[in-house]
Tab-separated table of C-alpha atoms and ligand atoms in Angstrom:
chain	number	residue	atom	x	y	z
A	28	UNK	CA	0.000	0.000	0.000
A	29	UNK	CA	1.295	3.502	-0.756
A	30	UNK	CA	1.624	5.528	2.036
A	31	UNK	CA	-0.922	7.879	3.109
A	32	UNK	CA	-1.202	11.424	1.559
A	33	UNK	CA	-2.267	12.814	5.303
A	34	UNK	CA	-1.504	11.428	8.775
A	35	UNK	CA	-3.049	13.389	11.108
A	36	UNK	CA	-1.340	12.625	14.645
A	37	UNK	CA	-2.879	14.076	18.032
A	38	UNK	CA	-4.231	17.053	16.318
A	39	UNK	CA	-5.690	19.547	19.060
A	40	UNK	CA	-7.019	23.481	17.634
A	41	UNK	CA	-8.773	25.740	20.119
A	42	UNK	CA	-10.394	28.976	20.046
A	43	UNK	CA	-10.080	31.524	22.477
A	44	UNK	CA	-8.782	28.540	24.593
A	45	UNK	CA	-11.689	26.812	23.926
A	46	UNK	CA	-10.954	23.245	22.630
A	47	UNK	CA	-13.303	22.736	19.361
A	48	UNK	CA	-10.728	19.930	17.271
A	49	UNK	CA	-9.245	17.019	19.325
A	50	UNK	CA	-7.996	13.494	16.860
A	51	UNK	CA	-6.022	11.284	17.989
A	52	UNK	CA	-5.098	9.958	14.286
A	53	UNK	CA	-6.468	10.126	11.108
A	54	UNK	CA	-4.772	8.851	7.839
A	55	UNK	CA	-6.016	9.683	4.057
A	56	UNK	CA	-4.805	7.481	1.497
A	57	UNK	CA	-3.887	9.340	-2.086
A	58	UNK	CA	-7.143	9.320	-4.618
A	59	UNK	CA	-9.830	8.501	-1.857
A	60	UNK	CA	-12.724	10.694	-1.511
A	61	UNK	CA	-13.394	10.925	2.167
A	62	UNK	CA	-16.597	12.914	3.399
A	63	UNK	CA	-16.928	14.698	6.897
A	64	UNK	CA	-20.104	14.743	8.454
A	65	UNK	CA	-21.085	15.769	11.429
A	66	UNK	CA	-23.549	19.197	13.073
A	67	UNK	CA	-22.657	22.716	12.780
A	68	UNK	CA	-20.216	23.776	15.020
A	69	UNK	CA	-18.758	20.090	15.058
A	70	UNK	CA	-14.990	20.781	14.121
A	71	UNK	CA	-15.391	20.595	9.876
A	72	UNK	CA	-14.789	23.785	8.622
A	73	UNK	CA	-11.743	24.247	11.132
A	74	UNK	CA	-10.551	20.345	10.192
A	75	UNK	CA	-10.209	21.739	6.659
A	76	UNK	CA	-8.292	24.733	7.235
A	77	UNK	CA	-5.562	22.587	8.904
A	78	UNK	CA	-5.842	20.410	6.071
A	79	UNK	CA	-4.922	23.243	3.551
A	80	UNK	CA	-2.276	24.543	5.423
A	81	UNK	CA	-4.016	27.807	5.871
A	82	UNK	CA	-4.060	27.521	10.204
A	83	UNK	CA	-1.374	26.066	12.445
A	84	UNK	CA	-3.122	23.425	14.882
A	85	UNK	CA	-2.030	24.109	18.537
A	86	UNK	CA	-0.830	20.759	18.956
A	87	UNK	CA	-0.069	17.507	16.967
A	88	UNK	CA	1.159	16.902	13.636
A	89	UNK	CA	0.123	17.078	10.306
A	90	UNK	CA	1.954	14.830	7.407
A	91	UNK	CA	1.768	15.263	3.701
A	92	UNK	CA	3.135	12.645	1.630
A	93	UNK	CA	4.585	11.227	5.025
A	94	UNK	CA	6.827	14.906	5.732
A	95	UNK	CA	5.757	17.142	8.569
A	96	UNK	CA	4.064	20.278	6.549
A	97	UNK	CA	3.990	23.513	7.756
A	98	UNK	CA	1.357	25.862	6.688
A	99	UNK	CA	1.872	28.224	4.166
A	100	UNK	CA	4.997	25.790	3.075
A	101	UNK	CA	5.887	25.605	-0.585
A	102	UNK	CA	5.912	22.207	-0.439
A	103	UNK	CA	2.122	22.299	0.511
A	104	UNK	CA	1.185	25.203	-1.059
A	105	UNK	CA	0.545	24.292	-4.856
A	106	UNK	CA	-0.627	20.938	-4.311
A	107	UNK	CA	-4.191	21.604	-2.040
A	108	UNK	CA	-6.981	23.572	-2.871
A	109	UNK	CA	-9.713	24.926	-0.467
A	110	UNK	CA	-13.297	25.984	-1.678
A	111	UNK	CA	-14.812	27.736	1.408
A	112	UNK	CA	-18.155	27.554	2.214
A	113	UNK	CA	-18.993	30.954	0.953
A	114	UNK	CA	-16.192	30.662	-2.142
A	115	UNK	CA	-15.399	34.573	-3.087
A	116	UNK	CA	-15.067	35.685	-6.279
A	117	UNK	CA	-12.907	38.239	-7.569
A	118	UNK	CA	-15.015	41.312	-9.116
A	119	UNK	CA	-13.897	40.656	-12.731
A	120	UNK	CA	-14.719	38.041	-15.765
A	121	UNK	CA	-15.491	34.002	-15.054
A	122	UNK	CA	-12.553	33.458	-17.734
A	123	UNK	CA	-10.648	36.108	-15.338
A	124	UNK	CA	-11.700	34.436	-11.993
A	125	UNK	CA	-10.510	30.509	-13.123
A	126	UNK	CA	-7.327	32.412	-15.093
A	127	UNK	CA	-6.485	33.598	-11.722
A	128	UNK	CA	-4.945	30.531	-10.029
A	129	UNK	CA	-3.117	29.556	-13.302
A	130	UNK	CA	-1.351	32.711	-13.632
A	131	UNK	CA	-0.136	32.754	-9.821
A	132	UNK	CA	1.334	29.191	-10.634
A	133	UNK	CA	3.457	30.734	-13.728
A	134	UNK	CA	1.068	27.562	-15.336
A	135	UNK	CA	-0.180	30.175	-18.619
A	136	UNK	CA	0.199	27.855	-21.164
A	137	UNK	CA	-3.331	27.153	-22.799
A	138	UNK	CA	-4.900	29.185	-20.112
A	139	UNK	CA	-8.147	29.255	-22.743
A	140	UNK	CA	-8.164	25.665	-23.026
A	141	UNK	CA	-8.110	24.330	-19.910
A	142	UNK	CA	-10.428	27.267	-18.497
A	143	UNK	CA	-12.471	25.657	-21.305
A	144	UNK	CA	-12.090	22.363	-19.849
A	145	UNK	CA	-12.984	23.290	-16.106
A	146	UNK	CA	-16.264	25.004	-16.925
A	147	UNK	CA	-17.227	21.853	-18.872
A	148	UNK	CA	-16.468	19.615	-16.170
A	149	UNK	CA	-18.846	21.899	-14.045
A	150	UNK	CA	-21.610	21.816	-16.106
A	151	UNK	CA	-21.028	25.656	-17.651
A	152	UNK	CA	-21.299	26.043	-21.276
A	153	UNK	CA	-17.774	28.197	-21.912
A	154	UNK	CA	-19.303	29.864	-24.577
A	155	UNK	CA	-21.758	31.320	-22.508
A	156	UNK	CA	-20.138	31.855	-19.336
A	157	UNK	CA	-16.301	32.531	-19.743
A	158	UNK	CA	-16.864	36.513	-21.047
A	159	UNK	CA	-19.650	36.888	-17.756
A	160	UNK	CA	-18.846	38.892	-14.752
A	161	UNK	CA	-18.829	37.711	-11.135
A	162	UNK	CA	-22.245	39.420	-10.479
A	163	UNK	CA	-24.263	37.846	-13.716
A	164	UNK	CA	-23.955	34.458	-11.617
A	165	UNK	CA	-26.457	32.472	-9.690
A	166	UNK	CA	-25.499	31.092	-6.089
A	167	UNK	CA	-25.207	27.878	-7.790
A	168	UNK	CA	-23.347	29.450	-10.982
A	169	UNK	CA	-20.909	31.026	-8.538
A	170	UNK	CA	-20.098	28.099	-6.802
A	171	UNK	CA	-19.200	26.013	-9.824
A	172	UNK	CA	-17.184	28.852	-11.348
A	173	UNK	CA	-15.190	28.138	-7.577
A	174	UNK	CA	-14.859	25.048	-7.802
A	175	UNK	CA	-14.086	25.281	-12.045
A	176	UNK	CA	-11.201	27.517	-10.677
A	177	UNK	CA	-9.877	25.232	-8.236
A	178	UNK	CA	-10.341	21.933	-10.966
A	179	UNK	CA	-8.536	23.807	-13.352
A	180	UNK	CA	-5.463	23.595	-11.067
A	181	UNK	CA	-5.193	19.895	-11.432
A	182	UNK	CA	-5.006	20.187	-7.420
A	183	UNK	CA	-3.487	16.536	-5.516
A	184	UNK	CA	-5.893	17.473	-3.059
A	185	UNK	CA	-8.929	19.384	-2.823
A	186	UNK	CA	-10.493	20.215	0.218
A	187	UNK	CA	-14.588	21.331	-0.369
A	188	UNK	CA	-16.553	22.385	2.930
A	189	UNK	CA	-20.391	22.348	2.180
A	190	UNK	CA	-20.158	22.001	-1.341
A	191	UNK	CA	-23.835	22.078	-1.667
A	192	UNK	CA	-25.073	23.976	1.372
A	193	UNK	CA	-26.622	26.786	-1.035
A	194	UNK	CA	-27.414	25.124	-4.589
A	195	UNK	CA	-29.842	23.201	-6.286
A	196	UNK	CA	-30.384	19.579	-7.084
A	197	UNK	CA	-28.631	19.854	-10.151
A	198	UNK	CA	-25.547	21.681	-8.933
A	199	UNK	CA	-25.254	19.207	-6.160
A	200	UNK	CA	-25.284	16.771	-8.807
A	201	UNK	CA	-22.533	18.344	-11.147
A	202	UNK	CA	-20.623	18.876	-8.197
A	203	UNK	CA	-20.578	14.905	-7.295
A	204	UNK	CA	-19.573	14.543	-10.804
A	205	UNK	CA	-17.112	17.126	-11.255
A	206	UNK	CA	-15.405	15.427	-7.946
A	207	UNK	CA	-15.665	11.846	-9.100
A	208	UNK	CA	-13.411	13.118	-12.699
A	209	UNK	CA	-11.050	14.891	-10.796
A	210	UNK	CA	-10.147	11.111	-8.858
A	211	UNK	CA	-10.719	9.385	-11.924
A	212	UNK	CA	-8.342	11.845	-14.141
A	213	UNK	CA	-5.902	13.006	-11.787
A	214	UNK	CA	-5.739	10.895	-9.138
A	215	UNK	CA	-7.224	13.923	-7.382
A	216	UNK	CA	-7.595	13.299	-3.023
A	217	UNK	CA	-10.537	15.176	-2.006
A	218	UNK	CA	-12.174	15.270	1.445
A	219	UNK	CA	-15.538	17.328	1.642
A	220	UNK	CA	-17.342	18.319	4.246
A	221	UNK	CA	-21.550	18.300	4.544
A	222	UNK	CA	-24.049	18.104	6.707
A	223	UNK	CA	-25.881	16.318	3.487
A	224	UNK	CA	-25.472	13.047	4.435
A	225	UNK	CA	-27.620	11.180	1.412
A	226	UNK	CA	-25.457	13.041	-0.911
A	227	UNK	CA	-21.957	12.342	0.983
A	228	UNK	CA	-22.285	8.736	0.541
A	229	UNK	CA	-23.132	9.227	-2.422
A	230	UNK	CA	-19.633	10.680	-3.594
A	231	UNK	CA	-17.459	9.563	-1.468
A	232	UNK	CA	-15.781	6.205	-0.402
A	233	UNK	CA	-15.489	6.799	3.236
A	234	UNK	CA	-17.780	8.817	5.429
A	235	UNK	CA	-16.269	9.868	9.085
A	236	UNK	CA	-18.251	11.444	11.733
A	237	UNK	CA	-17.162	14.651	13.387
A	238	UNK	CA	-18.932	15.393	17.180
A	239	UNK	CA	-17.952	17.681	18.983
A	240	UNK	CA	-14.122	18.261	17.579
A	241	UNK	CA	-14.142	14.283	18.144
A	242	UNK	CA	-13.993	11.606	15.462
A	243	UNK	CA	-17.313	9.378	16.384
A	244	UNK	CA	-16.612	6.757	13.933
A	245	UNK	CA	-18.538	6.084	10.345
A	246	UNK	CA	-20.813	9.019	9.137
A	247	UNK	CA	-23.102	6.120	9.607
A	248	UNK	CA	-23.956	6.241	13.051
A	249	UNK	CA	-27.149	7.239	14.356
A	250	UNK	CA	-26.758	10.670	16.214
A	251	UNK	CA	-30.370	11.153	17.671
A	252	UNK	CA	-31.149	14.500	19.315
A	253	UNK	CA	-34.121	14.396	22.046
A	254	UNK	CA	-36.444	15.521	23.394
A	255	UNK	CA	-36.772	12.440	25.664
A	256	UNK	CA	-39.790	11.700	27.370
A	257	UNK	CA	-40.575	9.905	30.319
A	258	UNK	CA	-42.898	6.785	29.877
A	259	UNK	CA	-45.672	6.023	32.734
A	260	UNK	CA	-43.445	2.678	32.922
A	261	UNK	CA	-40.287	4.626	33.858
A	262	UNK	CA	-38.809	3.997	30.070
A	263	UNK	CA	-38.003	6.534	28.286
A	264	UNK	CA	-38.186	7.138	24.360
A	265	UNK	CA	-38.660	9.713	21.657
A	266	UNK	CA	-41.482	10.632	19.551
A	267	UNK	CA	-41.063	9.623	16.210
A	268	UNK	CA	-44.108	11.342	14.753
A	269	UNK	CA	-46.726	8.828	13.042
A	270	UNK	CA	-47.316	7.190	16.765
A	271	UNK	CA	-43.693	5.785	16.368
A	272	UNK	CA	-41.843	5.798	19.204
A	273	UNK	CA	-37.800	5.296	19.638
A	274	UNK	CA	-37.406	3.644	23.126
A	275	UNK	CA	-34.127	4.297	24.595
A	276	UNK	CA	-32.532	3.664	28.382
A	277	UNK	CA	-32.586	6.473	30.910
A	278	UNK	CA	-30.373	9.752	29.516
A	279	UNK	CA	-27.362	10.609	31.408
A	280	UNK	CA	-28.963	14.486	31.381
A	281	UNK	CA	-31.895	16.144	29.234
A	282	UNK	CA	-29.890	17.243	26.286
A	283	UNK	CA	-28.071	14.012	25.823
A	284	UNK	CA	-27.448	12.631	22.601
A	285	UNK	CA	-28.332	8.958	21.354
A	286	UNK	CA	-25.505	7.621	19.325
A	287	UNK	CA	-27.188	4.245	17.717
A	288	UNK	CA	-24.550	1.732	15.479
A	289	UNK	CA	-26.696	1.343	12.335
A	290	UNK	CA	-25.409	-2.735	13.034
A	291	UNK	CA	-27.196	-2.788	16.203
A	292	UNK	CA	-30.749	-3.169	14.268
A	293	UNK	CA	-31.890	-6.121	12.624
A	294	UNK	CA	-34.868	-6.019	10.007
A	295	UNK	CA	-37.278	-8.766	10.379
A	296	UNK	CA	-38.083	-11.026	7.639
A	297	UNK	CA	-41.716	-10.278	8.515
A	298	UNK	CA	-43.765	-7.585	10.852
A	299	UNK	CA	-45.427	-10.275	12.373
A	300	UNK	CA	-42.078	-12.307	13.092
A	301	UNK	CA	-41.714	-11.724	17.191
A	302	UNK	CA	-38.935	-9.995	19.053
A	303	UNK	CA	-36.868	-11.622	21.367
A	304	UNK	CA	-37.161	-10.513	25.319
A	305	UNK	CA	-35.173	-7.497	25.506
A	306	UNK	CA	-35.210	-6.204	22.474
A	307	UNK	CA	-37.470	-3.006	21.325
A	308	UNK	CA	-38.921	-2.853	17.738
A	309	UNK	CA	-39.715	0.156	15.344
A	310	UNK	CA	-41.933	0.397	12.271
A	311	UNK	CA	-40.363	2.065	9.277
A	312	UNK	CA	-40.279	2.383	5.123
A	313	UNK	CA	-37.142	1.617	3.230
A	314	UNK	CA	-36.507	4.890	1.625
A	315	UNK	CA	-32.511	4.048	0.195
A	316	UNK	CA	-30.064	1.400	-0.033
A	317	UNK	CA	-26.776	2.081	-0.742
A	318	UNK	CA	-23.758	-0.145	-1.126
A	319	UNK	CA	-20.337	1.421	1.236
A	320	UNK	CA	-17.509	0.588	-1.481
A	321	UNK	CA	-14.653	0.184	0.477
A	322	UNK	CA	-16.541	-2.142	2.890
A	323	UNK	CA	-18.989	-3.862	1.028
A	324	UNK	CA	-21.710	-3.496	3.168
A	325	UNK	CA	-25.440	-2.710	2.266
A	326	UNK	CA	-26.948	-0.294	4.358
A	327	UNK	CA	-30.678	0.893	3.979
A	328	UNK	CA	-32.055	4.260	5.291
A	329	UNK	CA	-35.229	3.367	7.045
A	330	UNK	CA	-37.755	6.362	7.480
A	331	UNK	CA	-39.823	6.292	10.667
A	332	UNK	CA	-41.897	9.005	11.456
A	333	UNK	CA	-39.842	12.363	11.184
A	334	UNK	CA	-36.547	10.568	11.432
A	335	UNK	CA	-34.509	8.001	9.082
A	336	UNK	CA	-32.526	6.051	10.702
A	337	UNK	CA	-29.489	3.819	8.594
A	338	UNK	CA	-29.437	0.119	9.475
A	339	UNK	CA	-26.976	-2.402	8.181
A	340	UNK	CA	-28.690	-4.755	6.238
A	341	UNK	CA	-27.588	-8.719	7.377
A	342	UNK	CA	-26.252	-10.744	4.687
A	343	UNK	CA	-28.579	-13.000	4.870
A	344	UNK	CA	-31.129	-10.024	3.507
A	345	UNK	CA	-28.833	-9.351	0.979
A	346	UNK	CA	-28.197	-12.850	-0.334
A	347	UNK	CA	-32.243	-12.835	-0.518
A	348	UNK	CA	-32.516	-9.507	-2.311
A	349	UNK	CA	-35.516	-9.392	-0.069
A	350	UNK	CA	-35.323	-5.264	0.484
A	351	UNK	CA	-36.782	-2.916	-1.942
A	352	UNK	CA	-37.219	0.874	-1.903
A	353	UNK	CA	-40.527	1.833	-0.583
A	354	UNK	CA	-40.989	-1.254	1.082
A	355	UNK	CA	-42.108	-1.134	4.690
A	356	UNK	CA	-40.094	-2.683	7.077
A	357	UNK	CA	-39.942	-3.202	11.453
A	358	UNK	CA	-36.643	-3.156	12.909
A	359	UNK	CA	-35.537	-4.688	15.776
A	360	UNK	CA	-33.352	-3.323	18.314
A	361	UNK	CA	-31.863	-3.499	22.026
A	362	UNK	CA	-32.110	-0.433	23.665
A	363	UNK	CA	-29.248	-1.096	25.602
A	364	UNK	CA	-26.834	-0.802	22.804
A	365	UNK	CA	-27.682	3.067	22.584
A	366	UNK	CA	-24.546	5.022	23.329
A	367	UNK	CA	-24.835	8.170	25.191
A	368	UNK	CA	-22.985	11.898	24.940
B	20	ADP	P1	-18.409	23.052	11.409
B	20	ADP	O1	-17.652	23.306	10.149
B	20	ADP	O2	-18.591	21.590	11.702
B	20	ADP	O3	-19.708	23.801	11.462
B	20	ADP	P2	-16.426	24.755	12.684
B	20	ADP	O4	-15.070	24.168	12.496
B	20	ADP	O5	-16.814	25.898	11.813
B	20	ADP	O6	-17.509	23.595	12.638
B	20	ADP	O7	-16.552	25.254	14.185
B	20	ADP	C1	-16.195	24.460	15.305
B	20	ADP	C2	-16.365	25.307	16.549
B	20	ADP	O8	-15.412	26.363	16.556
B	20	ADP	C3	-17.719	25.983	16.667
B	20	ADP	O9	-18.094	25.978	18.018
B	20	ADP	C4	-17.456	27.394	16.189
B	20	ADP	O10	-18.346	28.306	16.799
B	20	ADP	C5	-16.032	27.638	16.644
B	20	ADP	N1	-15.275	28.530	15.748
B	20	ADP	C6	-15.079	28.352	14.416
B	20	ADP	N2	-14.296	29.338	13.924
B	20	ADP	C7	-13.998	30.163	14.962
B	20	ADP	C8	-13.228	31.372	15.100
B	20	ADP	N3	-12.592	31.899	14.063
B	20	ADP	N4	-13.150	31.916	16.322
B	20	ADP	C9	-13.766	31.364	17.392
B	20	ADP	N5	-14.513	30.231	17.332
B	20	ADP	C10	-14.634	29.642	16.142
């Protein structure tokens, strides 16, 4: 195996002495797409800056291509690209904005050609768009002109944070696509963080879970917010919506936060099969199954009420090719495999 294009070793960044990013390790191999989810305020954003060199982490170590890098270094410098969440433009042409980036690099040969290329892998016709200025853009124009200026670059690694936080179906789309070339072409790394979850597993082949400035493992853990109510039997559980409830042990405090391994529900073959003693069950409808590529495993996103939930799907399922979309479902569960924080 080559060696990994970022080890991330006991990373801590604060704030106004406030601890907000704490990882032990993290490692990125070269040409992976790896996703970031995770809440606002969870540690993305500021993950990313430390990524592209652009913010000195107040402790731990950051290696690139297995060398301590430093940020601002030139060894760093011209090989990762950021696109912020609210990418700026510079008040001048499209052709101008994605020129931009080449020039600084001293890379002008066939600036119109490859400007040409970047706006196609976008989704921008360059006949139409190069000659516009920055304000004759949509919010979803703008932000593929960003990223068209960043792809044009050929980066090793490019860094997106909320990639489709502000744009349309179709943007989102073209963005996914436009990422998936730059891999395929270039061997492009790119890590991306979104709160869009459907659409991060989508794109990428690994999904980690930010909480709190804390990796949580896979994106695909539950993370279930309460209210929590008490029961007239002492249990407690949330409303689901649809008279579904989520039954869950005692909370360690009010706002506590259910962390539920999507392995720790089973589907049942039928809704009349029963549950075993200790175990809780919840009605649901399939609404997505989606294959994780570097694992293998099928997951399916199971809506209940107001909430999906993502449940490993047992090979046994899969062998059977029993699960459909739209098909309705009742997990079982036991409660005692929620995880608390
Ligand atoms: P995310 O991208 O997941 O929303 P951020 O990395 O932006 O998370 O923020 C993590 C935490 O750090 C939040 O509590 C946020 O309020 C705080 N934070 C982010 N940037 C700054 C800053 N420049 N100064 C002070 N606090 C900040």
């Amino acid at each position: 195996m080559r060696s990994p294009i970022y080890q991330i070793d006991h990373l801590v960044h604060r704030y106004h002495g406030q601890p907000v990013l704490d990882i032990d390790q993290l490692l990125i191999q070269p040409a992976t797409i790896m996703g970031l989810a995770g809440p606002n305020g969870s540690g993305k954003s500021t993950l990313l800056k430390l990524m592209a060199f652009i913010m000195r982490p107040d402790e731990g170590q950051i290696y690139f291509d297995g060398v301590p890098a430093l940020p601002f270094g030139s060894v760093v410098r011209f090989q990762v690209t950021l696109l912020t969440q609210e990418p700026y433009l510079m008040k001048r042409s499209v052709f101008n904005n994605i020129a931009y980036g080449l020039r600084v690099r001293g890379q002008g040969e066939d600036t119109a050609g490859r400007i040409h290329e970047a706006l196609e892998m976008v989704g921008l016709d360059p006949e139409r768009f190069s000659g516009r200025q920055w304000s004759e853009l949509s919010g979803g124009e703008a932000q593929r002109v960003a990223l068209a200026a960043r792809l044009v670059l050929k980066p090793r690694v490019l860094l997106l944070d909320e990639p489709t936080a502000s744009v349309d179906a179709v943007s989102s789309e073209l963005i996914r696509t436009a990422s998936l070339r730059a891999r395929q072409e270039w061997g492009t790394t790119l890590v991306i963080a979104s709160h869009d979850r459907e659409w991060l597993y989508d794109v990428c082949d690994e999904v980690i879970q930010l909480f709190k400035g804390r990796m949580t493992g896979t994106g695909r853990t539950n993370m279930i917010f309460g209210p929590w109510q008490e029961g007239g039997d002492g249990g407690f559980h949330k409303r689901l919506g649809d008279g579904r409830r989520l039954i869950v042990p005692a909370p360690p405090h009010a706002e506590a936060i259910a962390f539920i391994d999507p392995a720790a529900f089973r589907i049942l073959d039928s809704p009349a099969d029963p549950v075993a003693e200790h175990e809780a069950c919840i009605d649901g409808t399939i609404t997505r199954l989606s294959l994780e590529r570097h694992s293998g495993r099928l997951y399916a996103d199971v809506r209940a009420g107001s909430m999906t939930l993502v449940v490993c799907v047992e090979a046994a399922h899969v062998a059977a090719m029993t699960l459909h979309r739209g098909w309705p479902v009742r997990l079982a569960y036991r409660p005692e495999r929620v995880q608390w924080h």
